[in-house]
Coordinates of C-alpha atoms and ligand atoms in Angstrom, one line a residue:
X1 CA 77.4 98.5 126.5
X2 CA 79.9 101.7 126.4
X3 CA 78.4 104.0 129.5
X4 CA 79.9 107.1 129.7
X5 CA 79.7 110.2 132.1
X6 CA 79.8 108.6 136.0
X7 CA 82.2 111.2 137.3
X8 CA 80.1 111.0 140.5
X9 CA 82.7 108.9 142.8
X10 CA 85.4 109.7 144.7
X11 CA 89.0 108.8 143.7
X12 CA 91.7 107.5 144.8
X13 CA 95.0 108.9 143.6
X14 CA 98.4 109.9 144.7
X15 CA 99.1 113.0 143.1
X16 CA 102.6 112.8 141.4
X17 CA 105.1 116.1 142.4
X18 CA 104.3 118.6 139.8
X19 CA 107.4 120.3 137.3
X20 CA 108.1 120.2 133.7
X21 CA 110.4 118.5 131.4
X22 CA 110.7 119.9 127.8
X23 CA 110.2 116.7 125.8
X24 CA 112.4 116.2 122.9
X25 CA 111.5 113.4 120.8
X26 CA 109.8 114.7 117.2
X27 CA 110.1 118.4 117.5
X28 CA 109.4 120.1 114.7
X29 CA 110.1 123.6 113.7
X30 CA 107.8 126.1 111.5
X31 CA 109.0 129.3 111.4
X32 CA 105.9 130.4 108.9
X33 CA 108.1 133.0 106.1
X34 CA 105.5 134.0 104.0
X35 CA 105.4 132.6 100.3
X36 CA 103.0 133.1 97.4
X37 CA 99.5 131.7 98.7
X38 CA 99.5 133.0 101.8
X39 CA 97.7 135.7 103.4
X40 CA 99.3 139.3 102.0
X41 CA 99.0 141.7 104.9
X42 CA 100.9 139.9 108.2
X43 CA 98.8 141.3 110.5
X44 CA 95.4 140.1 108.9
X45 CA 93.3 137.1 111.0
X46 CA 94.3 134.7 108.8
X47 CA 97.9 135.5 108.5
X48 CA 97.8 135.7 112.8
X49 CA 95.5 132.5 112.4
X50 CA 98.0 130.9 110.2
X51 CA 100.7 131.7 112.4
X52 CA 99.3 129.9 115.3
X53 CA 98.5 127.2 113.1
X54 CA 102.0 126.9 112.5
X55 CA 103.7 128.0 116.2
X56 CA 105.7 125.0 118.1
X57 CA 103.7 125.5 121.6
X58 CA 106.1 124.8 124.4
X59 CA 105.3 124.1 128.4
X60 CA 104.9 127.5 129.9
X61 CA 105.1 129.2 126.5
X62 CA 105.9 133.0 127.2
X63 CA 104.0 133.4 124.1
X64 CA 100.3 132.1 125.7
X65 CA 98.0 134.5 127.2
X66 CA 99.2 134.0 130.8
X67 CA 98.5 130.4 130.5
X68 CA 100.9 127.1 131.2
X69 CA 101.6 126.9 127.2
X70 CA 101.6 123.4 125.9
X71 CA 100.1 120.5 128.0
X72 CA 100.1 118.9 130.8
X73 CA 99.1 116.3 128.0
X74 CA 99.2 117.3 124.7
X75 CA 99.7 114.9 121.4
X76 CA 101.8 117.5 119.4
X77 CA 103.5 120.7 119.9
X78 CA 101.8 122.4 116.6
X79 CA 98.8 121.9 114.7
X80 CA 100.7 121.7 111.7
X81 CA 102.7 118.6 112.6
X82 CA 99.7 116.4 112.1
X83 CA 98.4 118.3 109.3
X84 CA 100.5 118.6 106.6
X85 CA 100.8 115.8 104.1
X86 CA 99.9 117.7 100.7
X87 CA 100.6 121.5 102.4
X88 CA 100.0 122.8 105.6
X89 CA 96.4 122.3 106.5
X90 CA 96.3 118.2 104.9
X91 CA 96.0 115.3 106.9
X92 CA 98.6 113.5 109.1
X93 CA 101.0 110.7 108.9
X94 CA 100.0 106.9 110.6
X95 CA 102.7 108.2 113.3
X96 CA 100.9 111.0 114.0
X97 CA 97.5 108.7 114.7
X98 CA 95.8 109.5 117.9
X99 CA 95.7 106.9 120.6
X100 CA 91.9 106.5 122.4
X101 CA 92.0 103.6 125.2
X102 CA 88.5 102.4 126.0
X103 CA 87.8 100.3 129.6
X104 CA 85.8 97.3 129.9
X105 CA 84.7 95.5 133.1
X106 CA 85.6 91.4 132.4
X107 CA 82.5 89.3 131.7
X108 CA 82.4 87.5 135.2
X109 CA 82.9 84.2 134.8
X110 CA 80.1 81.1 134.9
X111 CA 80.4 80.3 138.4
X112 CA 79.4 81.8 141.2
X113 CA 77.6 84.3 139.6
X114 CA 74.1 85.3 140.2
X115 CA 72.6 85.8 136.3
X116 CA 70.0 88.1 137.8
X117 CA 72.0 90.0 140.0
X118 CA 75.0 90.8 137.2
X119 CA 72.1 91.5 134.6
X120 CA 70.4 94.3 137.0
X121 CA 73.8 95.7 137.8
X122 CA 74.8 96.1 134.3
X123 CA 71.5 98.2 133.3
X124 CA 72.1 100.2 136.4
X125 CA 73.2 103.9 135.4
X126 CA 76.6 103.7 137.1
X127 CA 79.1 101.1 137.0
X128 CA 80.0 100.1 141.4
X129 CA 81.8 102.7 143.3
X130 CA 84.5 100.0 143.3
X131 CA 84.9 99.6 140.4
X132 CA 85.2 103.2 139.3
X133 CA 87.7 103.6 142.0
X134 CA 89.9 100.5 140.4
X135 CA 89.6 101.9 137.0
X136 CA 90.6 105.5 137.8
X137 CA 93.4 104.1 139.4
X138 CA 94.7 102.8 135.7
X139 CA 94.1 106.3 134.0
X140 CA 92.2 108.9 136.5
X141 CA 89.9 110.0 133.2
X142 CA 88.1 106.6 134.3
X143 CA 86.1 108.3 136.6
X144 CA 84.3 110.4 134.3
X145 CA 84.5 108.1 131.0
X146 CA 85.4 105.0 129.5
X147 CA 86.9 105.6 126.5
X148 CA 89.4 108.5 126.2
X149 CA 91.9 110.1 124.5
X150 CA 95.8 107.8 125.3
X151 CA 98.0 111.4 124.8
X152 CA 101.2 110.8 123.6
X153 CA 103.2 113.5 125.5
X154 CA 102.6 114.6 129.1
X155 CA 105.0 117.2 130.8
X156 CA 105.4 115.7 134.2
X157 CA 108.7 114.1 133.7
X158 CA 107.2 110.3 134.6
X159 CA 104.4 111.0 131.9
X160 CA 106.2 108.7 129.5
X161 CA 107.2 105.5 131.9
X162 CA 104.0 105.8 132.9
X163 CA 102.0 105.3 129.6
X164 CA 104.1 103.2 128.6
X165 CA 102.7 100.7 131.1
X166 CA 98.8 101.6 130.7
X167 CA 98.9 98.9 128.7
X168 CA 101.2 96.4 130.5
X169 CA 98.8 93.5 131.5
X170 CA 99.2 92.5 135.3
X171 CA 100.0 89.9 135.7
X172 CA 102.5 91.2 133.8
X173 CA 103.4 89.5 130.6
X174 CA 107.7 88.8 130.7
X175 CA 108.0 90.3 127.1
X176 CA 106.3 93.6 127.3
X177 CA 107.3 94.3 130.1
X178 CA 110.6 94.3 129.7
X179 CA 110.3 95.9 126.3
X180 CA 108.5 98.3 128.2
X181 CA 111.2 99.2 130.5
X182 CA 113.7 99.2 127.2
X183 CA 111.8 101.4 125.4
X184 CA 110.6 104.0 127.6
X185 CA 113.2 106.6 127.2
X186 CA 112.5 106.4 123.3
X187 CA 109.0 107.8 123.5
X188 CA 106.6 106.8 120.4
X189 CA 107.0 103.9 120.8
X190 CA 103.5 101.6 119.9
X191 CA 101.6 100.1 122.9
X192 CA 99.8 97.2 122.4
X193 CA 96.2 96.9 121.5
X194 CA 94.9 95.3 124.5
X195 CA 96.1 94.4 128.0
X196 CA 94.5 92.9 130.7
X197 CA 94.4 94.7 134.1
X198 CA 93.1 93.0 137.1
X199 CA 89.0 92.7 136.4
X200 CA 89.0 95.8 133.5
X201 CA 90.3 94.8 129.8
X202 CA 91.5 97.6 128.0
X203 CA 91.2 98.5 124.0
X204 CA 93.5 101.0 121.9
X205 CA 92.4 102.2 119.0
X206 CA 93.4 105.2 117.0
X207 CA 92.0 107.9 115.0
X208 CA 94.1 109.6 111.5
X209 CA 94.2 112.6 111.2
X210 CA 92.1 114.8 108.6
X211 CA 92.9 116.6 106.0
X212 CA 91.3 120.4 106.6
X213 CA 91.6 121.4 102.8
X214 CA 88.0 122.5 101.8
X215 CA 86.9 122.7 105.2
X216 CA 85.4 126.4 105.2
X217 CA 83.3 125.2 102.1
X218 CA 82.0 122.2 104.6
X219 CA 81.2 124.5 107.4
X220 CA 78.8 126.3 105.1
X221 CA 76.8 123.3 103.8
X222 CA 73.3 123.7 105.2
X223 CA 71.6 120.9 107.7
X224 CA 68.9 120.6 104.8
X225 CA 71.0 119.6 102.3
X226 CA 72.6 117.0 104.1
X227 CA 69.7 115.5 105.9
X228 CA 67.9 113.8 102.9
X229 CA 66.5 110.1 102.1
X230 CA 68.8 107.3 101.3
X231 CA 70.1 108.2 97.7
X232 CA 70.4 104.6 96.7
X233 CA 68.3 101.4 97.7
X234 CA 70.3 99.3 100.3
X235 CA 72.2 102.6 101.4
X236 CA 70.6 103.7 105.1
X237 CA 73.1 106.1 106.3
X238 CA 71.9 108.7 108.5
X239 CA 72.7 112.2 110.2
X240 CA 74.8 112.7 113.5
X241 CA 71.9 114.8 114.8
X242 CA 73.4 116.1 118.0
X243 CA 71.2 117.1 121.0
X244 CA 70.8 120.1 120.0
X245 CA 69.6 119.9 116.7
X246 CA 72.0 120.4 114.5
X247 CA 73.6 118.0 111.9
X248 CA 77.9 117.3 113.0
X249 CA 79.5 117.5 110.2
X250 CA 83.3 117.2 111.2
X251 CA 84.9 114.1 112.4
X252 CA 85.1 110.8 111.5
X253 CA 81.7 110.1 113.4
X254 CA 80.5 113.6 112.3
X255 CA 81.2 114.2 115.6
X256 CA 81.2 118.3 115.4
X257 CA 78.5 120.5 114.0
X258 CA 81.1 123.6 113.3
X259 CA 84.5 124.5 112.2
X260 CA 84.8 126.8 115.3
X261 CA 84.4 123.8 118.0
X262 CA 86.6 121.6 116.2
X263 CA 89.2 123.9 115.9
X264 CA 89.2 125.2 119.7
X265 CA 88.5 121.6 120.7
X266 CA 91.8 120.7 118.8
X267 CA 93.4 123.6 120.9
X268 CA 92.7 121.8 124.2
X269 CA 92.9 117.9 123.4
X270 CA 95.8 117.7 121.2
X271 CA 98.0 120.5 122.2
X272 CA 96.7 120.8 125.9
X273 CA 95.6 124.5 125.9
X274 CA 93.5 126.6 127.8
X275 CA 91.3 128.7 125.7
X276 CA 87.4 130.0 126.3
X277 CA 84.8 127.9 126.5
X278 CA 87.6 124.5 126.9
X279 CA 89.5 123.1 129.4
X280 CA 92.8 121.9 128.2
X281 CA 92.9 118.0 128.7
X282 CA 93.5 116.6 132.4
X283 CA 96.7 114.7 133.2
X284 CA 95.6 111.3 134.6
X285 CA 98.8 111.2 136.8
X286 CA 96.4 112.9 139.1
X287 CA 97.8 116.5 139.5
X288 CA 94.4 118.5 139.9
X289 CA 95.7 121.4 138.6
X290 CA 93.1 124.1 136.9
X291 CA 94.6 126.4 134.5
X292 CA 94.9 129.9 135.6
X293 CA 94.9 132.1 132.6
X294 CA 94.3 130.9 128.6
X295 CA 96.6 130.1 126.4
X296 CA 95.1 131.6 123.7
X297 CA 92.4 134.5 123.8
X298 CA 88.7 134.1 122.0
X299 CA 90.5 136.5 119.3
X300 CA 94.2 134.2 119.0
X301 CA 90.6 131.0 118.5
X302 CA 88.8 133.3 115.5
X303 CA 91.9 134.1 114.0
X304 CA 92.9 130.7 114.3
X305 CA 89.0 129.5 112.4
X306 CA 89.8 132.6 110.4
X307 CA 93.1 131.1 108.7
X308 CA 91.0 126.9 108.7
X309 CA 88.1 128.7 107.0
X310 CA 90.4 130.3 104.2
X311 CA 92.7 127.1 103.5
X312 CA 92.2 126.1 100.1
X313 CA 89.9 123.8 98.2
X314 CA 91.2 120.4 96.6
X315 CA 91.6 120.3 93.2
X316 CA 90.6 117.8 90.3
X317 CA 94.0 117.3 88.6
X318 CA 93.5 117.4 84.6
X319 CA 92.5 115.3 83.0
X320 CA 90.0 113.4 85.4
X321 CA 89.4 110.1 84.3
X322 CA 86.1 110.8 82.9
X323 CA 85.8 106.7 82.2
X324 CA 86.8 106.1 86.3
X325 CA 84.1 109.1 87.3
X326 CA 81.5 107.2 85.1
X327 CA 82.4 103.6 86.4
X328 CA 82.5 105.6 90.8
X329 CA 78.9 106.4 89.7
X330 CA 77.6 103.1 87.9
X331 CA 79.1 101.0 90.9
X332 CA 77.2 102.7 93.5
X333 CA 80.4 104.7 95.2
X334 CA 78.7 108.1 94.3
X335 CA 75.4 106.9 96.3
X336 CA 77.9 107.8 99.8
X337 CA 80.3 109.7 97.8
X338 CA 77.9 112.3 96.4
X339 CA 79.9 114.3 93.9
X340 CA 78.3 117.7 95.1
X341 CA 76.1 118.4 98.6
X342 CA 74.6 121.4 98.7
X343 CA 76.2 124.6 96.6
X344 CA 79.6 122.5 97.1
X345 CA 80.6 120.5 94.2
X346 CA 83.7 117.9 93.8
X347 CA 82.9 117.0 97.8
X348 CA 82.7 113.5 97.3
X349 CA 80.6 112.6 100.6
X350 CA 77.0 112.9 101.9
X351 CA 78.5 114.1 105.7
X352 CA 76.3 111.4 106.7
X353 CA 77.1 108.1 109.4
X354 CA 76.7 105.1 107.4
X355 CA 77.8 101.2 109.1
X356 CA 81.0 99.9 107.0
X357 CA 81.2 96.6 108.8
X358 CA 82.8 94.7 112.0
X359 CA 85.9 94.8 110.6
X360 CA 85.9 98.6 111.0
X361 CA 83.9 98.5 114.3
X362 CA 85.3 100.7 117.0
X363 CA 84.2 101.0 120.6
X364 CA 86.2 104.2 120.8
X365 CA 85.1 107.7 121.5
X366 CA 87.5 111.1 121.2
X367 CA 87.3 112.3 124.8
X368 CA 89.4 114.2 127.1
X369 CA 88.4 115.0 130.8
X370 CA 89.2 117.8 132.6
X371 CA 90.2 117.8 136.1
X372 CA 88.7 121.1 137.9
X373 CA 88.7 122.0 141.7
X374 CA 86.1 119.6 143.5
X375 CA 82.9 121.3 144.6
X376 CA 80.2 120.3 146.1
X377 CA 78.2 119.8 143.1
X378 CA 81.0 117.8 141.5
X379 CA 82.7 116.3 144.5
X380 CA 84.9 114.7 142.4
X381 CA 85.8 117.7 140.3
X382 CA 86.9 115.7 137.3
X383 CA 84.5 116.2 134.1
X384 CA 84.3 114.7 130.8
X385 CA 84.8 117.0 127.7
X386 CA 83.3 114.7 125.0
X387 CA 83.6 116.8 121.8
X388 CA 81.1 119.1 122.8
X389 CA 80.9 122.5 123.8
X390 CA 81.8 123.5 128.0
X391 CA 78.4 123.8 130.0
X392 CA 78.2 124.0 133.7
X393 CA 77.6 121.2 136.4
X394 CA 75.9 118.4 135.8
X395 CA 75.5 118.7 132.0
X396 CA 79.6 118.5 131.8
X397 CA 79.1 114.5 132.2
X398 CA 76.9 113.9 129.9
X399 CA 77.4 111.9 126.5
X400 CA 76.5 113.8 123.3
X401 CA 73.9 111.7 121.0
X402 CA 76.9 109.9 118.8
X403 CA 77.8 107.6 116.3
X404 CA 77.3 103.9 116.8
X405 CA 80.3 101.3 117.2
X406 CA 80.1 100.7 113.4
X407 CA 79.3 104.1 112.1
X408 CA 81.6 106.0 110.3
X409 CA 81.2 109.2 108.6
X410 CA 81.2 109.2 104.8
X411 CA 84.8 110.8 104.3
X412 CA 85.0 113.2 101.5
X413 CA 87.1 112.3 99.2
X414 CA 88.6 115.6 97.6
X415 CA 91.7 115.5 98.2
X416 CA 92.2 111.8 98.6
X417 CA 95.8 111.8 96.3
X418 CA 97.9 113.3 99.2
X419 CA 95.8 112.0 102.3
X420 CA 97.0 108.5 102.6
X421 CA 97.0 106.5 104.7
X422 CA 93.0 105.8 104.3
X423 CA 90.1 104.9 107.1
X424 CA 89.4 106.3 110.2
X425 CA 92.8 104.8 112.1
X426 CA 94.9 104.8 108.8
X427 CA 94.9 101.1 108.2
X428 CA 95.0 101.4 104.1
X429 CA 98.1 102.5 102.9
X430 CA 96.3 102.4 99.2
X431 CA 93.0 103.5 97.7
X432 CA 93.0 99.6 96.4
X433 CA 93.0 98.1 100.0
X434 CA 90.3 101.1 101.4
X435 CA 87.9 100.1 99.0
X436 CA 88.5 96.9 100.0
X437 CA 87.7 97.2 103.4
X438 CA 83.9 98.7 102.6
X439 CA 81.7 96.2 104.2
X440 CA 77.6 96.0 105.3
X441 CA 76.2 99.3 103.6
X442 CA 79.3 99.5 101.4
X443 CA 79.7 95.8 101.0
X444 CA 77.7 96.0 97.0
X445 CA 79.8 98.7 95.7
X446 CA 83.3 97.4 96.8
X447 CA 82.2 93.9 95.5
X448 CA 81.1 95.8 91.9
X449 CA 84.7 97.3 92.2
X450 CA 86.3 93.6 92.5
X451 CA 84.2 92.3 89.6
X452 CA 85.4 95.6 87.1
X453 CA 88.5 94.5 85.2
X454 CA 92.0 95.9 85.4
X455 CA 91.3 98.0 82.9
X456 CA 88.2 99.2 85.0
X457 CA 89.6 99.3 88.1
X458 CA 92.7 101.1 87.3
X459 CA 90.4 103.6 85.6
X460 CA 88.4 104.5 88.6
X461 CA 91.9 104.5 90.6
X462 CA 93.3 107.4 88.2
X463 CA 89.8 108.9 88.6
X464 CA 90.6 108.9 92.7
X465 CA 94.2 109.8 91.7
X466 CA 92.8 112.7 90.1
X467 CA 91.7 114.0 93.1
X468 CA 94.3 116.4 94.6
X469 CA 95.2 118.6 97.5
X470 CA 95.4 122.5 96.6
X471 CA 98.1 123.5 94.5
X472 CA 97.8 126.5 96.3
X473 CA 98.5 124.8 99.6
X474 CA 101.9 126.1 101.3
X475 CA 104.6 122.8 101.2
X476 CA 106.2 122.6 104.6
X477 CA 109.5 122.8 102.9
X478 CA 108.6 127.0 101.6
X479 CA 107.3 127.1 105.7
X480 CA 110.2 126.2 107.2
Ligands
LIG1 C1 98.2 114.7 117.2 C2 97.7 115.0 115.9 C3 96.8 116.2 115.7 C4 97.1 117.5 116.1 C5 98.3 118.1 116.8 C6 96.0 118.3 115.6 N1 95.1 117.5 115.0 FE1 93.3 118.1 114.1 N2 92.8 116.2 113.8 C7 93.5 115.1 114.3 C8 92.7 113.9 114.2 C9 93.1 112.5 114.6 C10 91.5 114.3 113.6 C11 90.3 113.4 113.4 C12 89.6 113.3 114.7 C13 88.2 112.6 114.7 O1 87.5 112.8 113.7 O2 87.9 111.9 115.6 C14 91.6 115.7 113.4 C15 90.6 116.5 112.9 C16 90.6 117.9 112.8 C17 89.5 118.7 112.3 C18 88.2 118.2 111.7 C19 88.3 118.1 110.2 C20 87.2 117.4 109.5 O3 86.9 117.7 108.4 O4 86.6 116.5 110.1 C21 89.9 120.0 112.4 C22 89.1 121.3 112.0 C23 91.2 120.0 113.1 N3 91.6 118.7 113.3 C24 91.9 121.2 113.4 C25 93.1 121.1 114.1 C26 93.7 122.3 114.7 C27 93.3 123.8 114.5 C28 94.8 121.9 115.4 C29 95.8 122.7 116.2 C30 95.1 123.4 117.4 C31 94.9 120.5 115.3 N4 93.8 120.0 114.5 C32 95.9 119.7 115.8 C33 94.8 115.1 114.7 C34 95.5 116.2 115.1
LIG2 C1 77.6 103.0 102.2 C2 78.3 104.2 101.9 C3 79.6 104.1 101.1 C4 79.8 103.6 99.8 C5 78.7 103.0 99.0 C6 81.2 103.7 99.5 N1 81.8 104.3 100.5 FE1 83.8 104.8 100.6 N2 83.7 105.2 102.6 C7 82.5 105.3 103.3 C8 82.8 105.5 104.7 C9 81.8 105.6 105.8 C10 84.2 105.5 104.8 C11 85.0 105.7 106.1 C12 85.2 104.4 106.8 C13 86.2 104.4 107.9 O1 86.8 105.5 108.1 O2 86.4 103.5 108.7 C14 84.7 105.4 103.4 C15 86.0 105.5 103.1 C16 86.5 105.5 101.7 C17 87.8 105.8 101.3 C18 89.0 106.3 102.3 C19 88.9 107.8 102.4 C20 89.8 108.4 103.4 O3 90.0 109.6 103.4 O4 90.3 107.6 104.3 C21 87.9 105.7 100.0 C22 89.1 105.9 99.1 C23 86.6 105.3 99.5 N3 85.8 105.2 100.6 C24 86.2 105.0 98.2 C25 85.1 104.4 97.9 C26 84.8 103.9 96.6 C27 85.8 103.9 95.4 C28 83.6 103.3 96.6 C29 82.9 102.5 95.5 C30 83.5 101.3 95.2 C31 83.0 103.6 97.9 N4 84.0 104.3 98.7 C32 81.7 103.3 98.3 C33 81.2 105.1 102.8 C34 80.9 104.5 101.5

C-alpha cells in the first residue's frame, strides 16, 4: 500500500550552493500578436489571461510580482508549450509528458524475517524514521510523499546531472550509467522506468497532457448531473468525491473540483511559481528556500482562469459519421462516453472514475512538495501539496480522498482529432490502439469494437475523426 503524507521526520540533506543557470534546451517563444479569435480589447482579463498563458517565464523574471520567476523546478517555461496541439489551449506532445516517480520499500526477503513483526510495521501509520531518512536522501520530497512529480528542469545548475541519476540503480548498472554521464548535458533525455536504490525500488510513470478546449463548459457542469447510477449494466464507475464534498472534475483521476485550482496549481507545479494560496514546487536538491514575493498576483491567477474559461469549445466536423455515432452508442462506448452531461452536449464523458484494467494500472499520484521554513509544528518544514488547495499545519500532509491505482477518469472525447497521443501517459499514438487498450469495465465495448467489421470500425473511426478542436482556436504559427 501507497501511504502518503509522513513529513514528520527529520532529514538529512546537504544543501547544494544556491545560483541560477538559464537552461536552454526547448525554449520556445510566443510573442502572443493578436489575430482573429482572440480577445478584442488588449487590456481585457482574458486578453491579460491569454497573455500569461502564452509568456516564456524565466528564473528571476523581472516581469513576476517580486517573485524568483520561473522555478527552482519547473517542467516548462510557458503554459502554452504543453498545450497546443490543435491551437493554443489543446493538449501536449508525448515529449511534453510529465514525469511522476513513486517509492517503494523492497519486500524483505524470506529469511530472517519476522512475518508478524513486518506485517504490524507495514499497517503502522508511518513508514521507520530510517527509512524516511534513506528515501529523502534520493529526492528530499520523500519525506513528505511517495509519489511525486520527477520535474524536468531545475535552475540550480547541477539540477540536470542530478536527475539524471534518480534513476541510476546502485549498484550501478555499467550501461546507464555511463549513458547517464553521456547524456547529461543534452537534457530530455528519457530515464528509465525503474531503478533499484539500495532497499527502496523506484517507479516512473507519466501523465499527458490535456487538452483545455471546452473546459469553461466543464467547470459549469453541476455535481448532480454527474453523480448518477451506472448508465449501463456491467459499468460501476463512480465520482472522485473529494473530502469536501464536492465531485473533481479535472484531471485524469478527476483529481480537481474547479477550473480555478487547476489552473493556479498548474502555476506552481509545472512552471514553479509562487502565487496565492500555492507554494511553487520544492527543489529536492535540498535548498530550503521559501519564496519571498508571488510571481503572479490573485488578479495575473483570475485573469489567467478568465482567458481557460473563454477558450473555445471543440467542434463536430461536418459531416459526422452518423453510421460511426450510431455503432459508439450500440457497442456500449456512449455508456462512459455520454454524448451530453448536464446542459453540455457533444462532451463525450460521464467525468466519472471508472477501472480500465492492469495494463493501465498506475501507482502514481501528481504531487509536488513544498519546502517552507521548519517550525515547531512542522519540524521538518517540508509539506506535501497533493492537488489540493494550501491549508495550514497539519492538514498540509494529508492525502486528498483519490482515485484508486486502476481508476481513470472517463476522458472527454471532444476534441479527440488533434489530441493524440491517447491515455493518461500517451501510450496510443491512434484512436485504433486506445480503444484497444480498454480493459475490466471497458473490456465489453472494446471487444464489440473488434468484432464490428472494417467497414464498421472505420465508420466509428471517422465518427471519432469527426471530433475536432475549435476552428476558432489560435494556431501557434499566427501566435508566434
Ligand atoms: C509540462 C507540461 C505542462 C505545462 C507547462 C502545463 N500543463 Fe496543464 N496539464 C499538463 C498535464 C500532464 C495535465 C494532466 C494532469 C493530470 O491530470 O494529472 C494538465 C492538465 C491541465 C488542466 C486540467 C484540464 C482537464 O480538463 O483536466 C488545466 C486546467 C491545465 N493543465 C492548465 C494549465 C495552465 C494554466 C498552465 C500554465 C500555468 C499549464 N497547464 C501548464 C501538462 C502541463
Ligand atoms: C467503462 C467506461 C468506458 C467505456 C465503456 C469506454 N471508455 Fe473509452 N475511456 C475510458 C477511460 C476511463 C479512458 C481513459 C483511460 C486512461 O487514460 O488510461 C478512456 C479513453 C478513451 C480514449 C482516449 C481519449 C484520450 O483523450 O486519451 C478513446 C479514444 C476512447 N476511450 C474511446 C472509446 C470507445 C470508442 C469506446 C467504445 C468501444 C470506449 N472508449 C468505451 C472509459 C470508457
Amino acid at each position: 500500500m501507497i501511504r502518503q503524507g509522513f513529513a514528520d521526520r527529520p532529514r538529512a540533506r546537504a544543501c547544494v550552493a544556491w545560483s541560477i543557470a538559464i537552461l536552454s534546451a526547448g525554449q520556445v517563444f510566443f510573442t502572443g500578436r493578436l489575430e482573429a479569435g482572440q480577445p478584442r480589447r488588449p487590456d481585457s482579463p482574458v486578453a491579460r489571461g491569454r497573455a500569461l498563458f502564452l509568456r516564456v517565464w524565466t528564473p528571476d523574471d523581472p516581469r513576476a510580482r517580486g517573485g524568483d520567476g520561473l522555478g527552482p523546478v519547473f517542467n516548462e517555461r510557458s503554459c502554452v508549450a504543453c498545450h497546443n496541439l490543435g491551437g493554443v489551449g489543446g493538449a501536449g506532445s508525448r515529449s511534453k509528458n510529465v514525469d511522476i516517480l513513486t517509492i517503494t520499500k523492497n519486500a524483505p526477503t524470506a529469511q530472517g524475517r519476522d512475518v508478524d513483526k513486518a506485517r504490524s510495521e507495514s499497517a503502522s501509520a508511518l513508514p521507520p524514521a530510517d527509512d524516511i531518512e534513506a528515501m529523502a536522501m534520493i529526492h528530499s520530497g520523500f519525506a513528505a510523499s511517495q509519489s511525486l512529480v520527477l520535474h524536468r528542469f531545475g535552475t540550480a545548475p547541477n539540477y540536470e546531472a542530478w536527475r539524471q541519476n534518480v534513476m541510476v540503480s546502485d549498484p550501478p548498472d555499467r550501461n546507464s550509467h555511463a549513458a547517464s554521464r553521456d547524456d547529461a548535458s543534452e537534457g530530455n533525455r528519457e530515464l528509465p522506468e525503474s531503478a533499484k536504490r539500495g532497499a527502496f525500488s523506484l517507479k516512473r510513470s507519466q501523465r499527458n497532457s490535456t487538452s483545455l478546449f471546452g473546459a469553461g463548459l466543464i467547470d459549469s457542469i453541476p455535481d448532480e448531473a454527474i453523480d448518477v447510477p451506472p448508465r449501463s449494466p456491467g459499468i460501476k464507475g463512480r465520482p472522485n468525491r473529494l473530502k469536501d464534498g464536492r465531485i473533481g472534475k479535472f484531471g485524469w483521476k478527476a483529481q480537481m473540483a474547479s477550473l480555478d485550482e487547476f489552473v493556479t496549481t498548474a502555476c506552481s507545479v509545472e512552471l514553479g511559481l509562487e502565487v496565492p494560496g500555492r507554494h511553487q514546487a520544492g527543489d529536492p536538491l535540498g535548498c530550503e528556500r521559501e519564496a519571498k514575493q508571488f510571481d503572479m498576483t490573485r488578479q495575473d491567477c483570475d485573469d489567467m482562469v478568465a482567458f481557460v474559461r473563454s477558450l473555445p469549445t471543440p467542434i463536430v466536423r461536418t459531416p459526422a459519421n452518423a453510421l460511426g455515432r450510431k455503432l459508439f452508442e450500440t457497442i456500449g462506448c456512449a455508456a462512459c462516453h455520454v454524448p451530453k452531461l448536464g446542459e453540455v452536449e457533444g462532451i463525450y464523458s460521464d467525468l466519472m472514475l471508472h477501472d480500465l484494467g492492469e495494463r493501465l494500472q498506475d501507482t502514481g499520484g501528481y504531487g509536488t512538495f513544498t519546502p517552507s521554513r521548519p517550525s515547531r509544528e512542522d519540524p521538518l518544514g517540508s509539506s506535501l501539496v497533493r492537488d489540493e488547495p494550501k491549508t495550514e499545519g497539519a492538514a498540509r500532509t494529508q492525502p486528498r480522498t483519490s482515485a484508486g491505482e486502476l481508476e481513470w477518469r472517463t476522458p472527454p472525447l471532444w476534441g479527440v482529432r488533434d489530441s493524440a497521443p491517447y491515455m493518461h501517459d500517451g501510450r496510443a499514438a491512434t484512436l485504433e490502439a486506445a480503444i484497444d487498450l480498454h480493459g475490466a469495465e471497458g473490456h465489453e465495448a472494446a471487444e464489440r469494437f473488434r468484432l464490428l467489421s472494417n467497414t464498421q470500425q472505420g465508420q466509428l473511426i471517422r465518427f471519432l475523426q469527426s471530433l475536432a478542436a475549435p476552428r476558432k482556436a489560435t494556431s501557434l504559427a499566427s501566435s508566434r
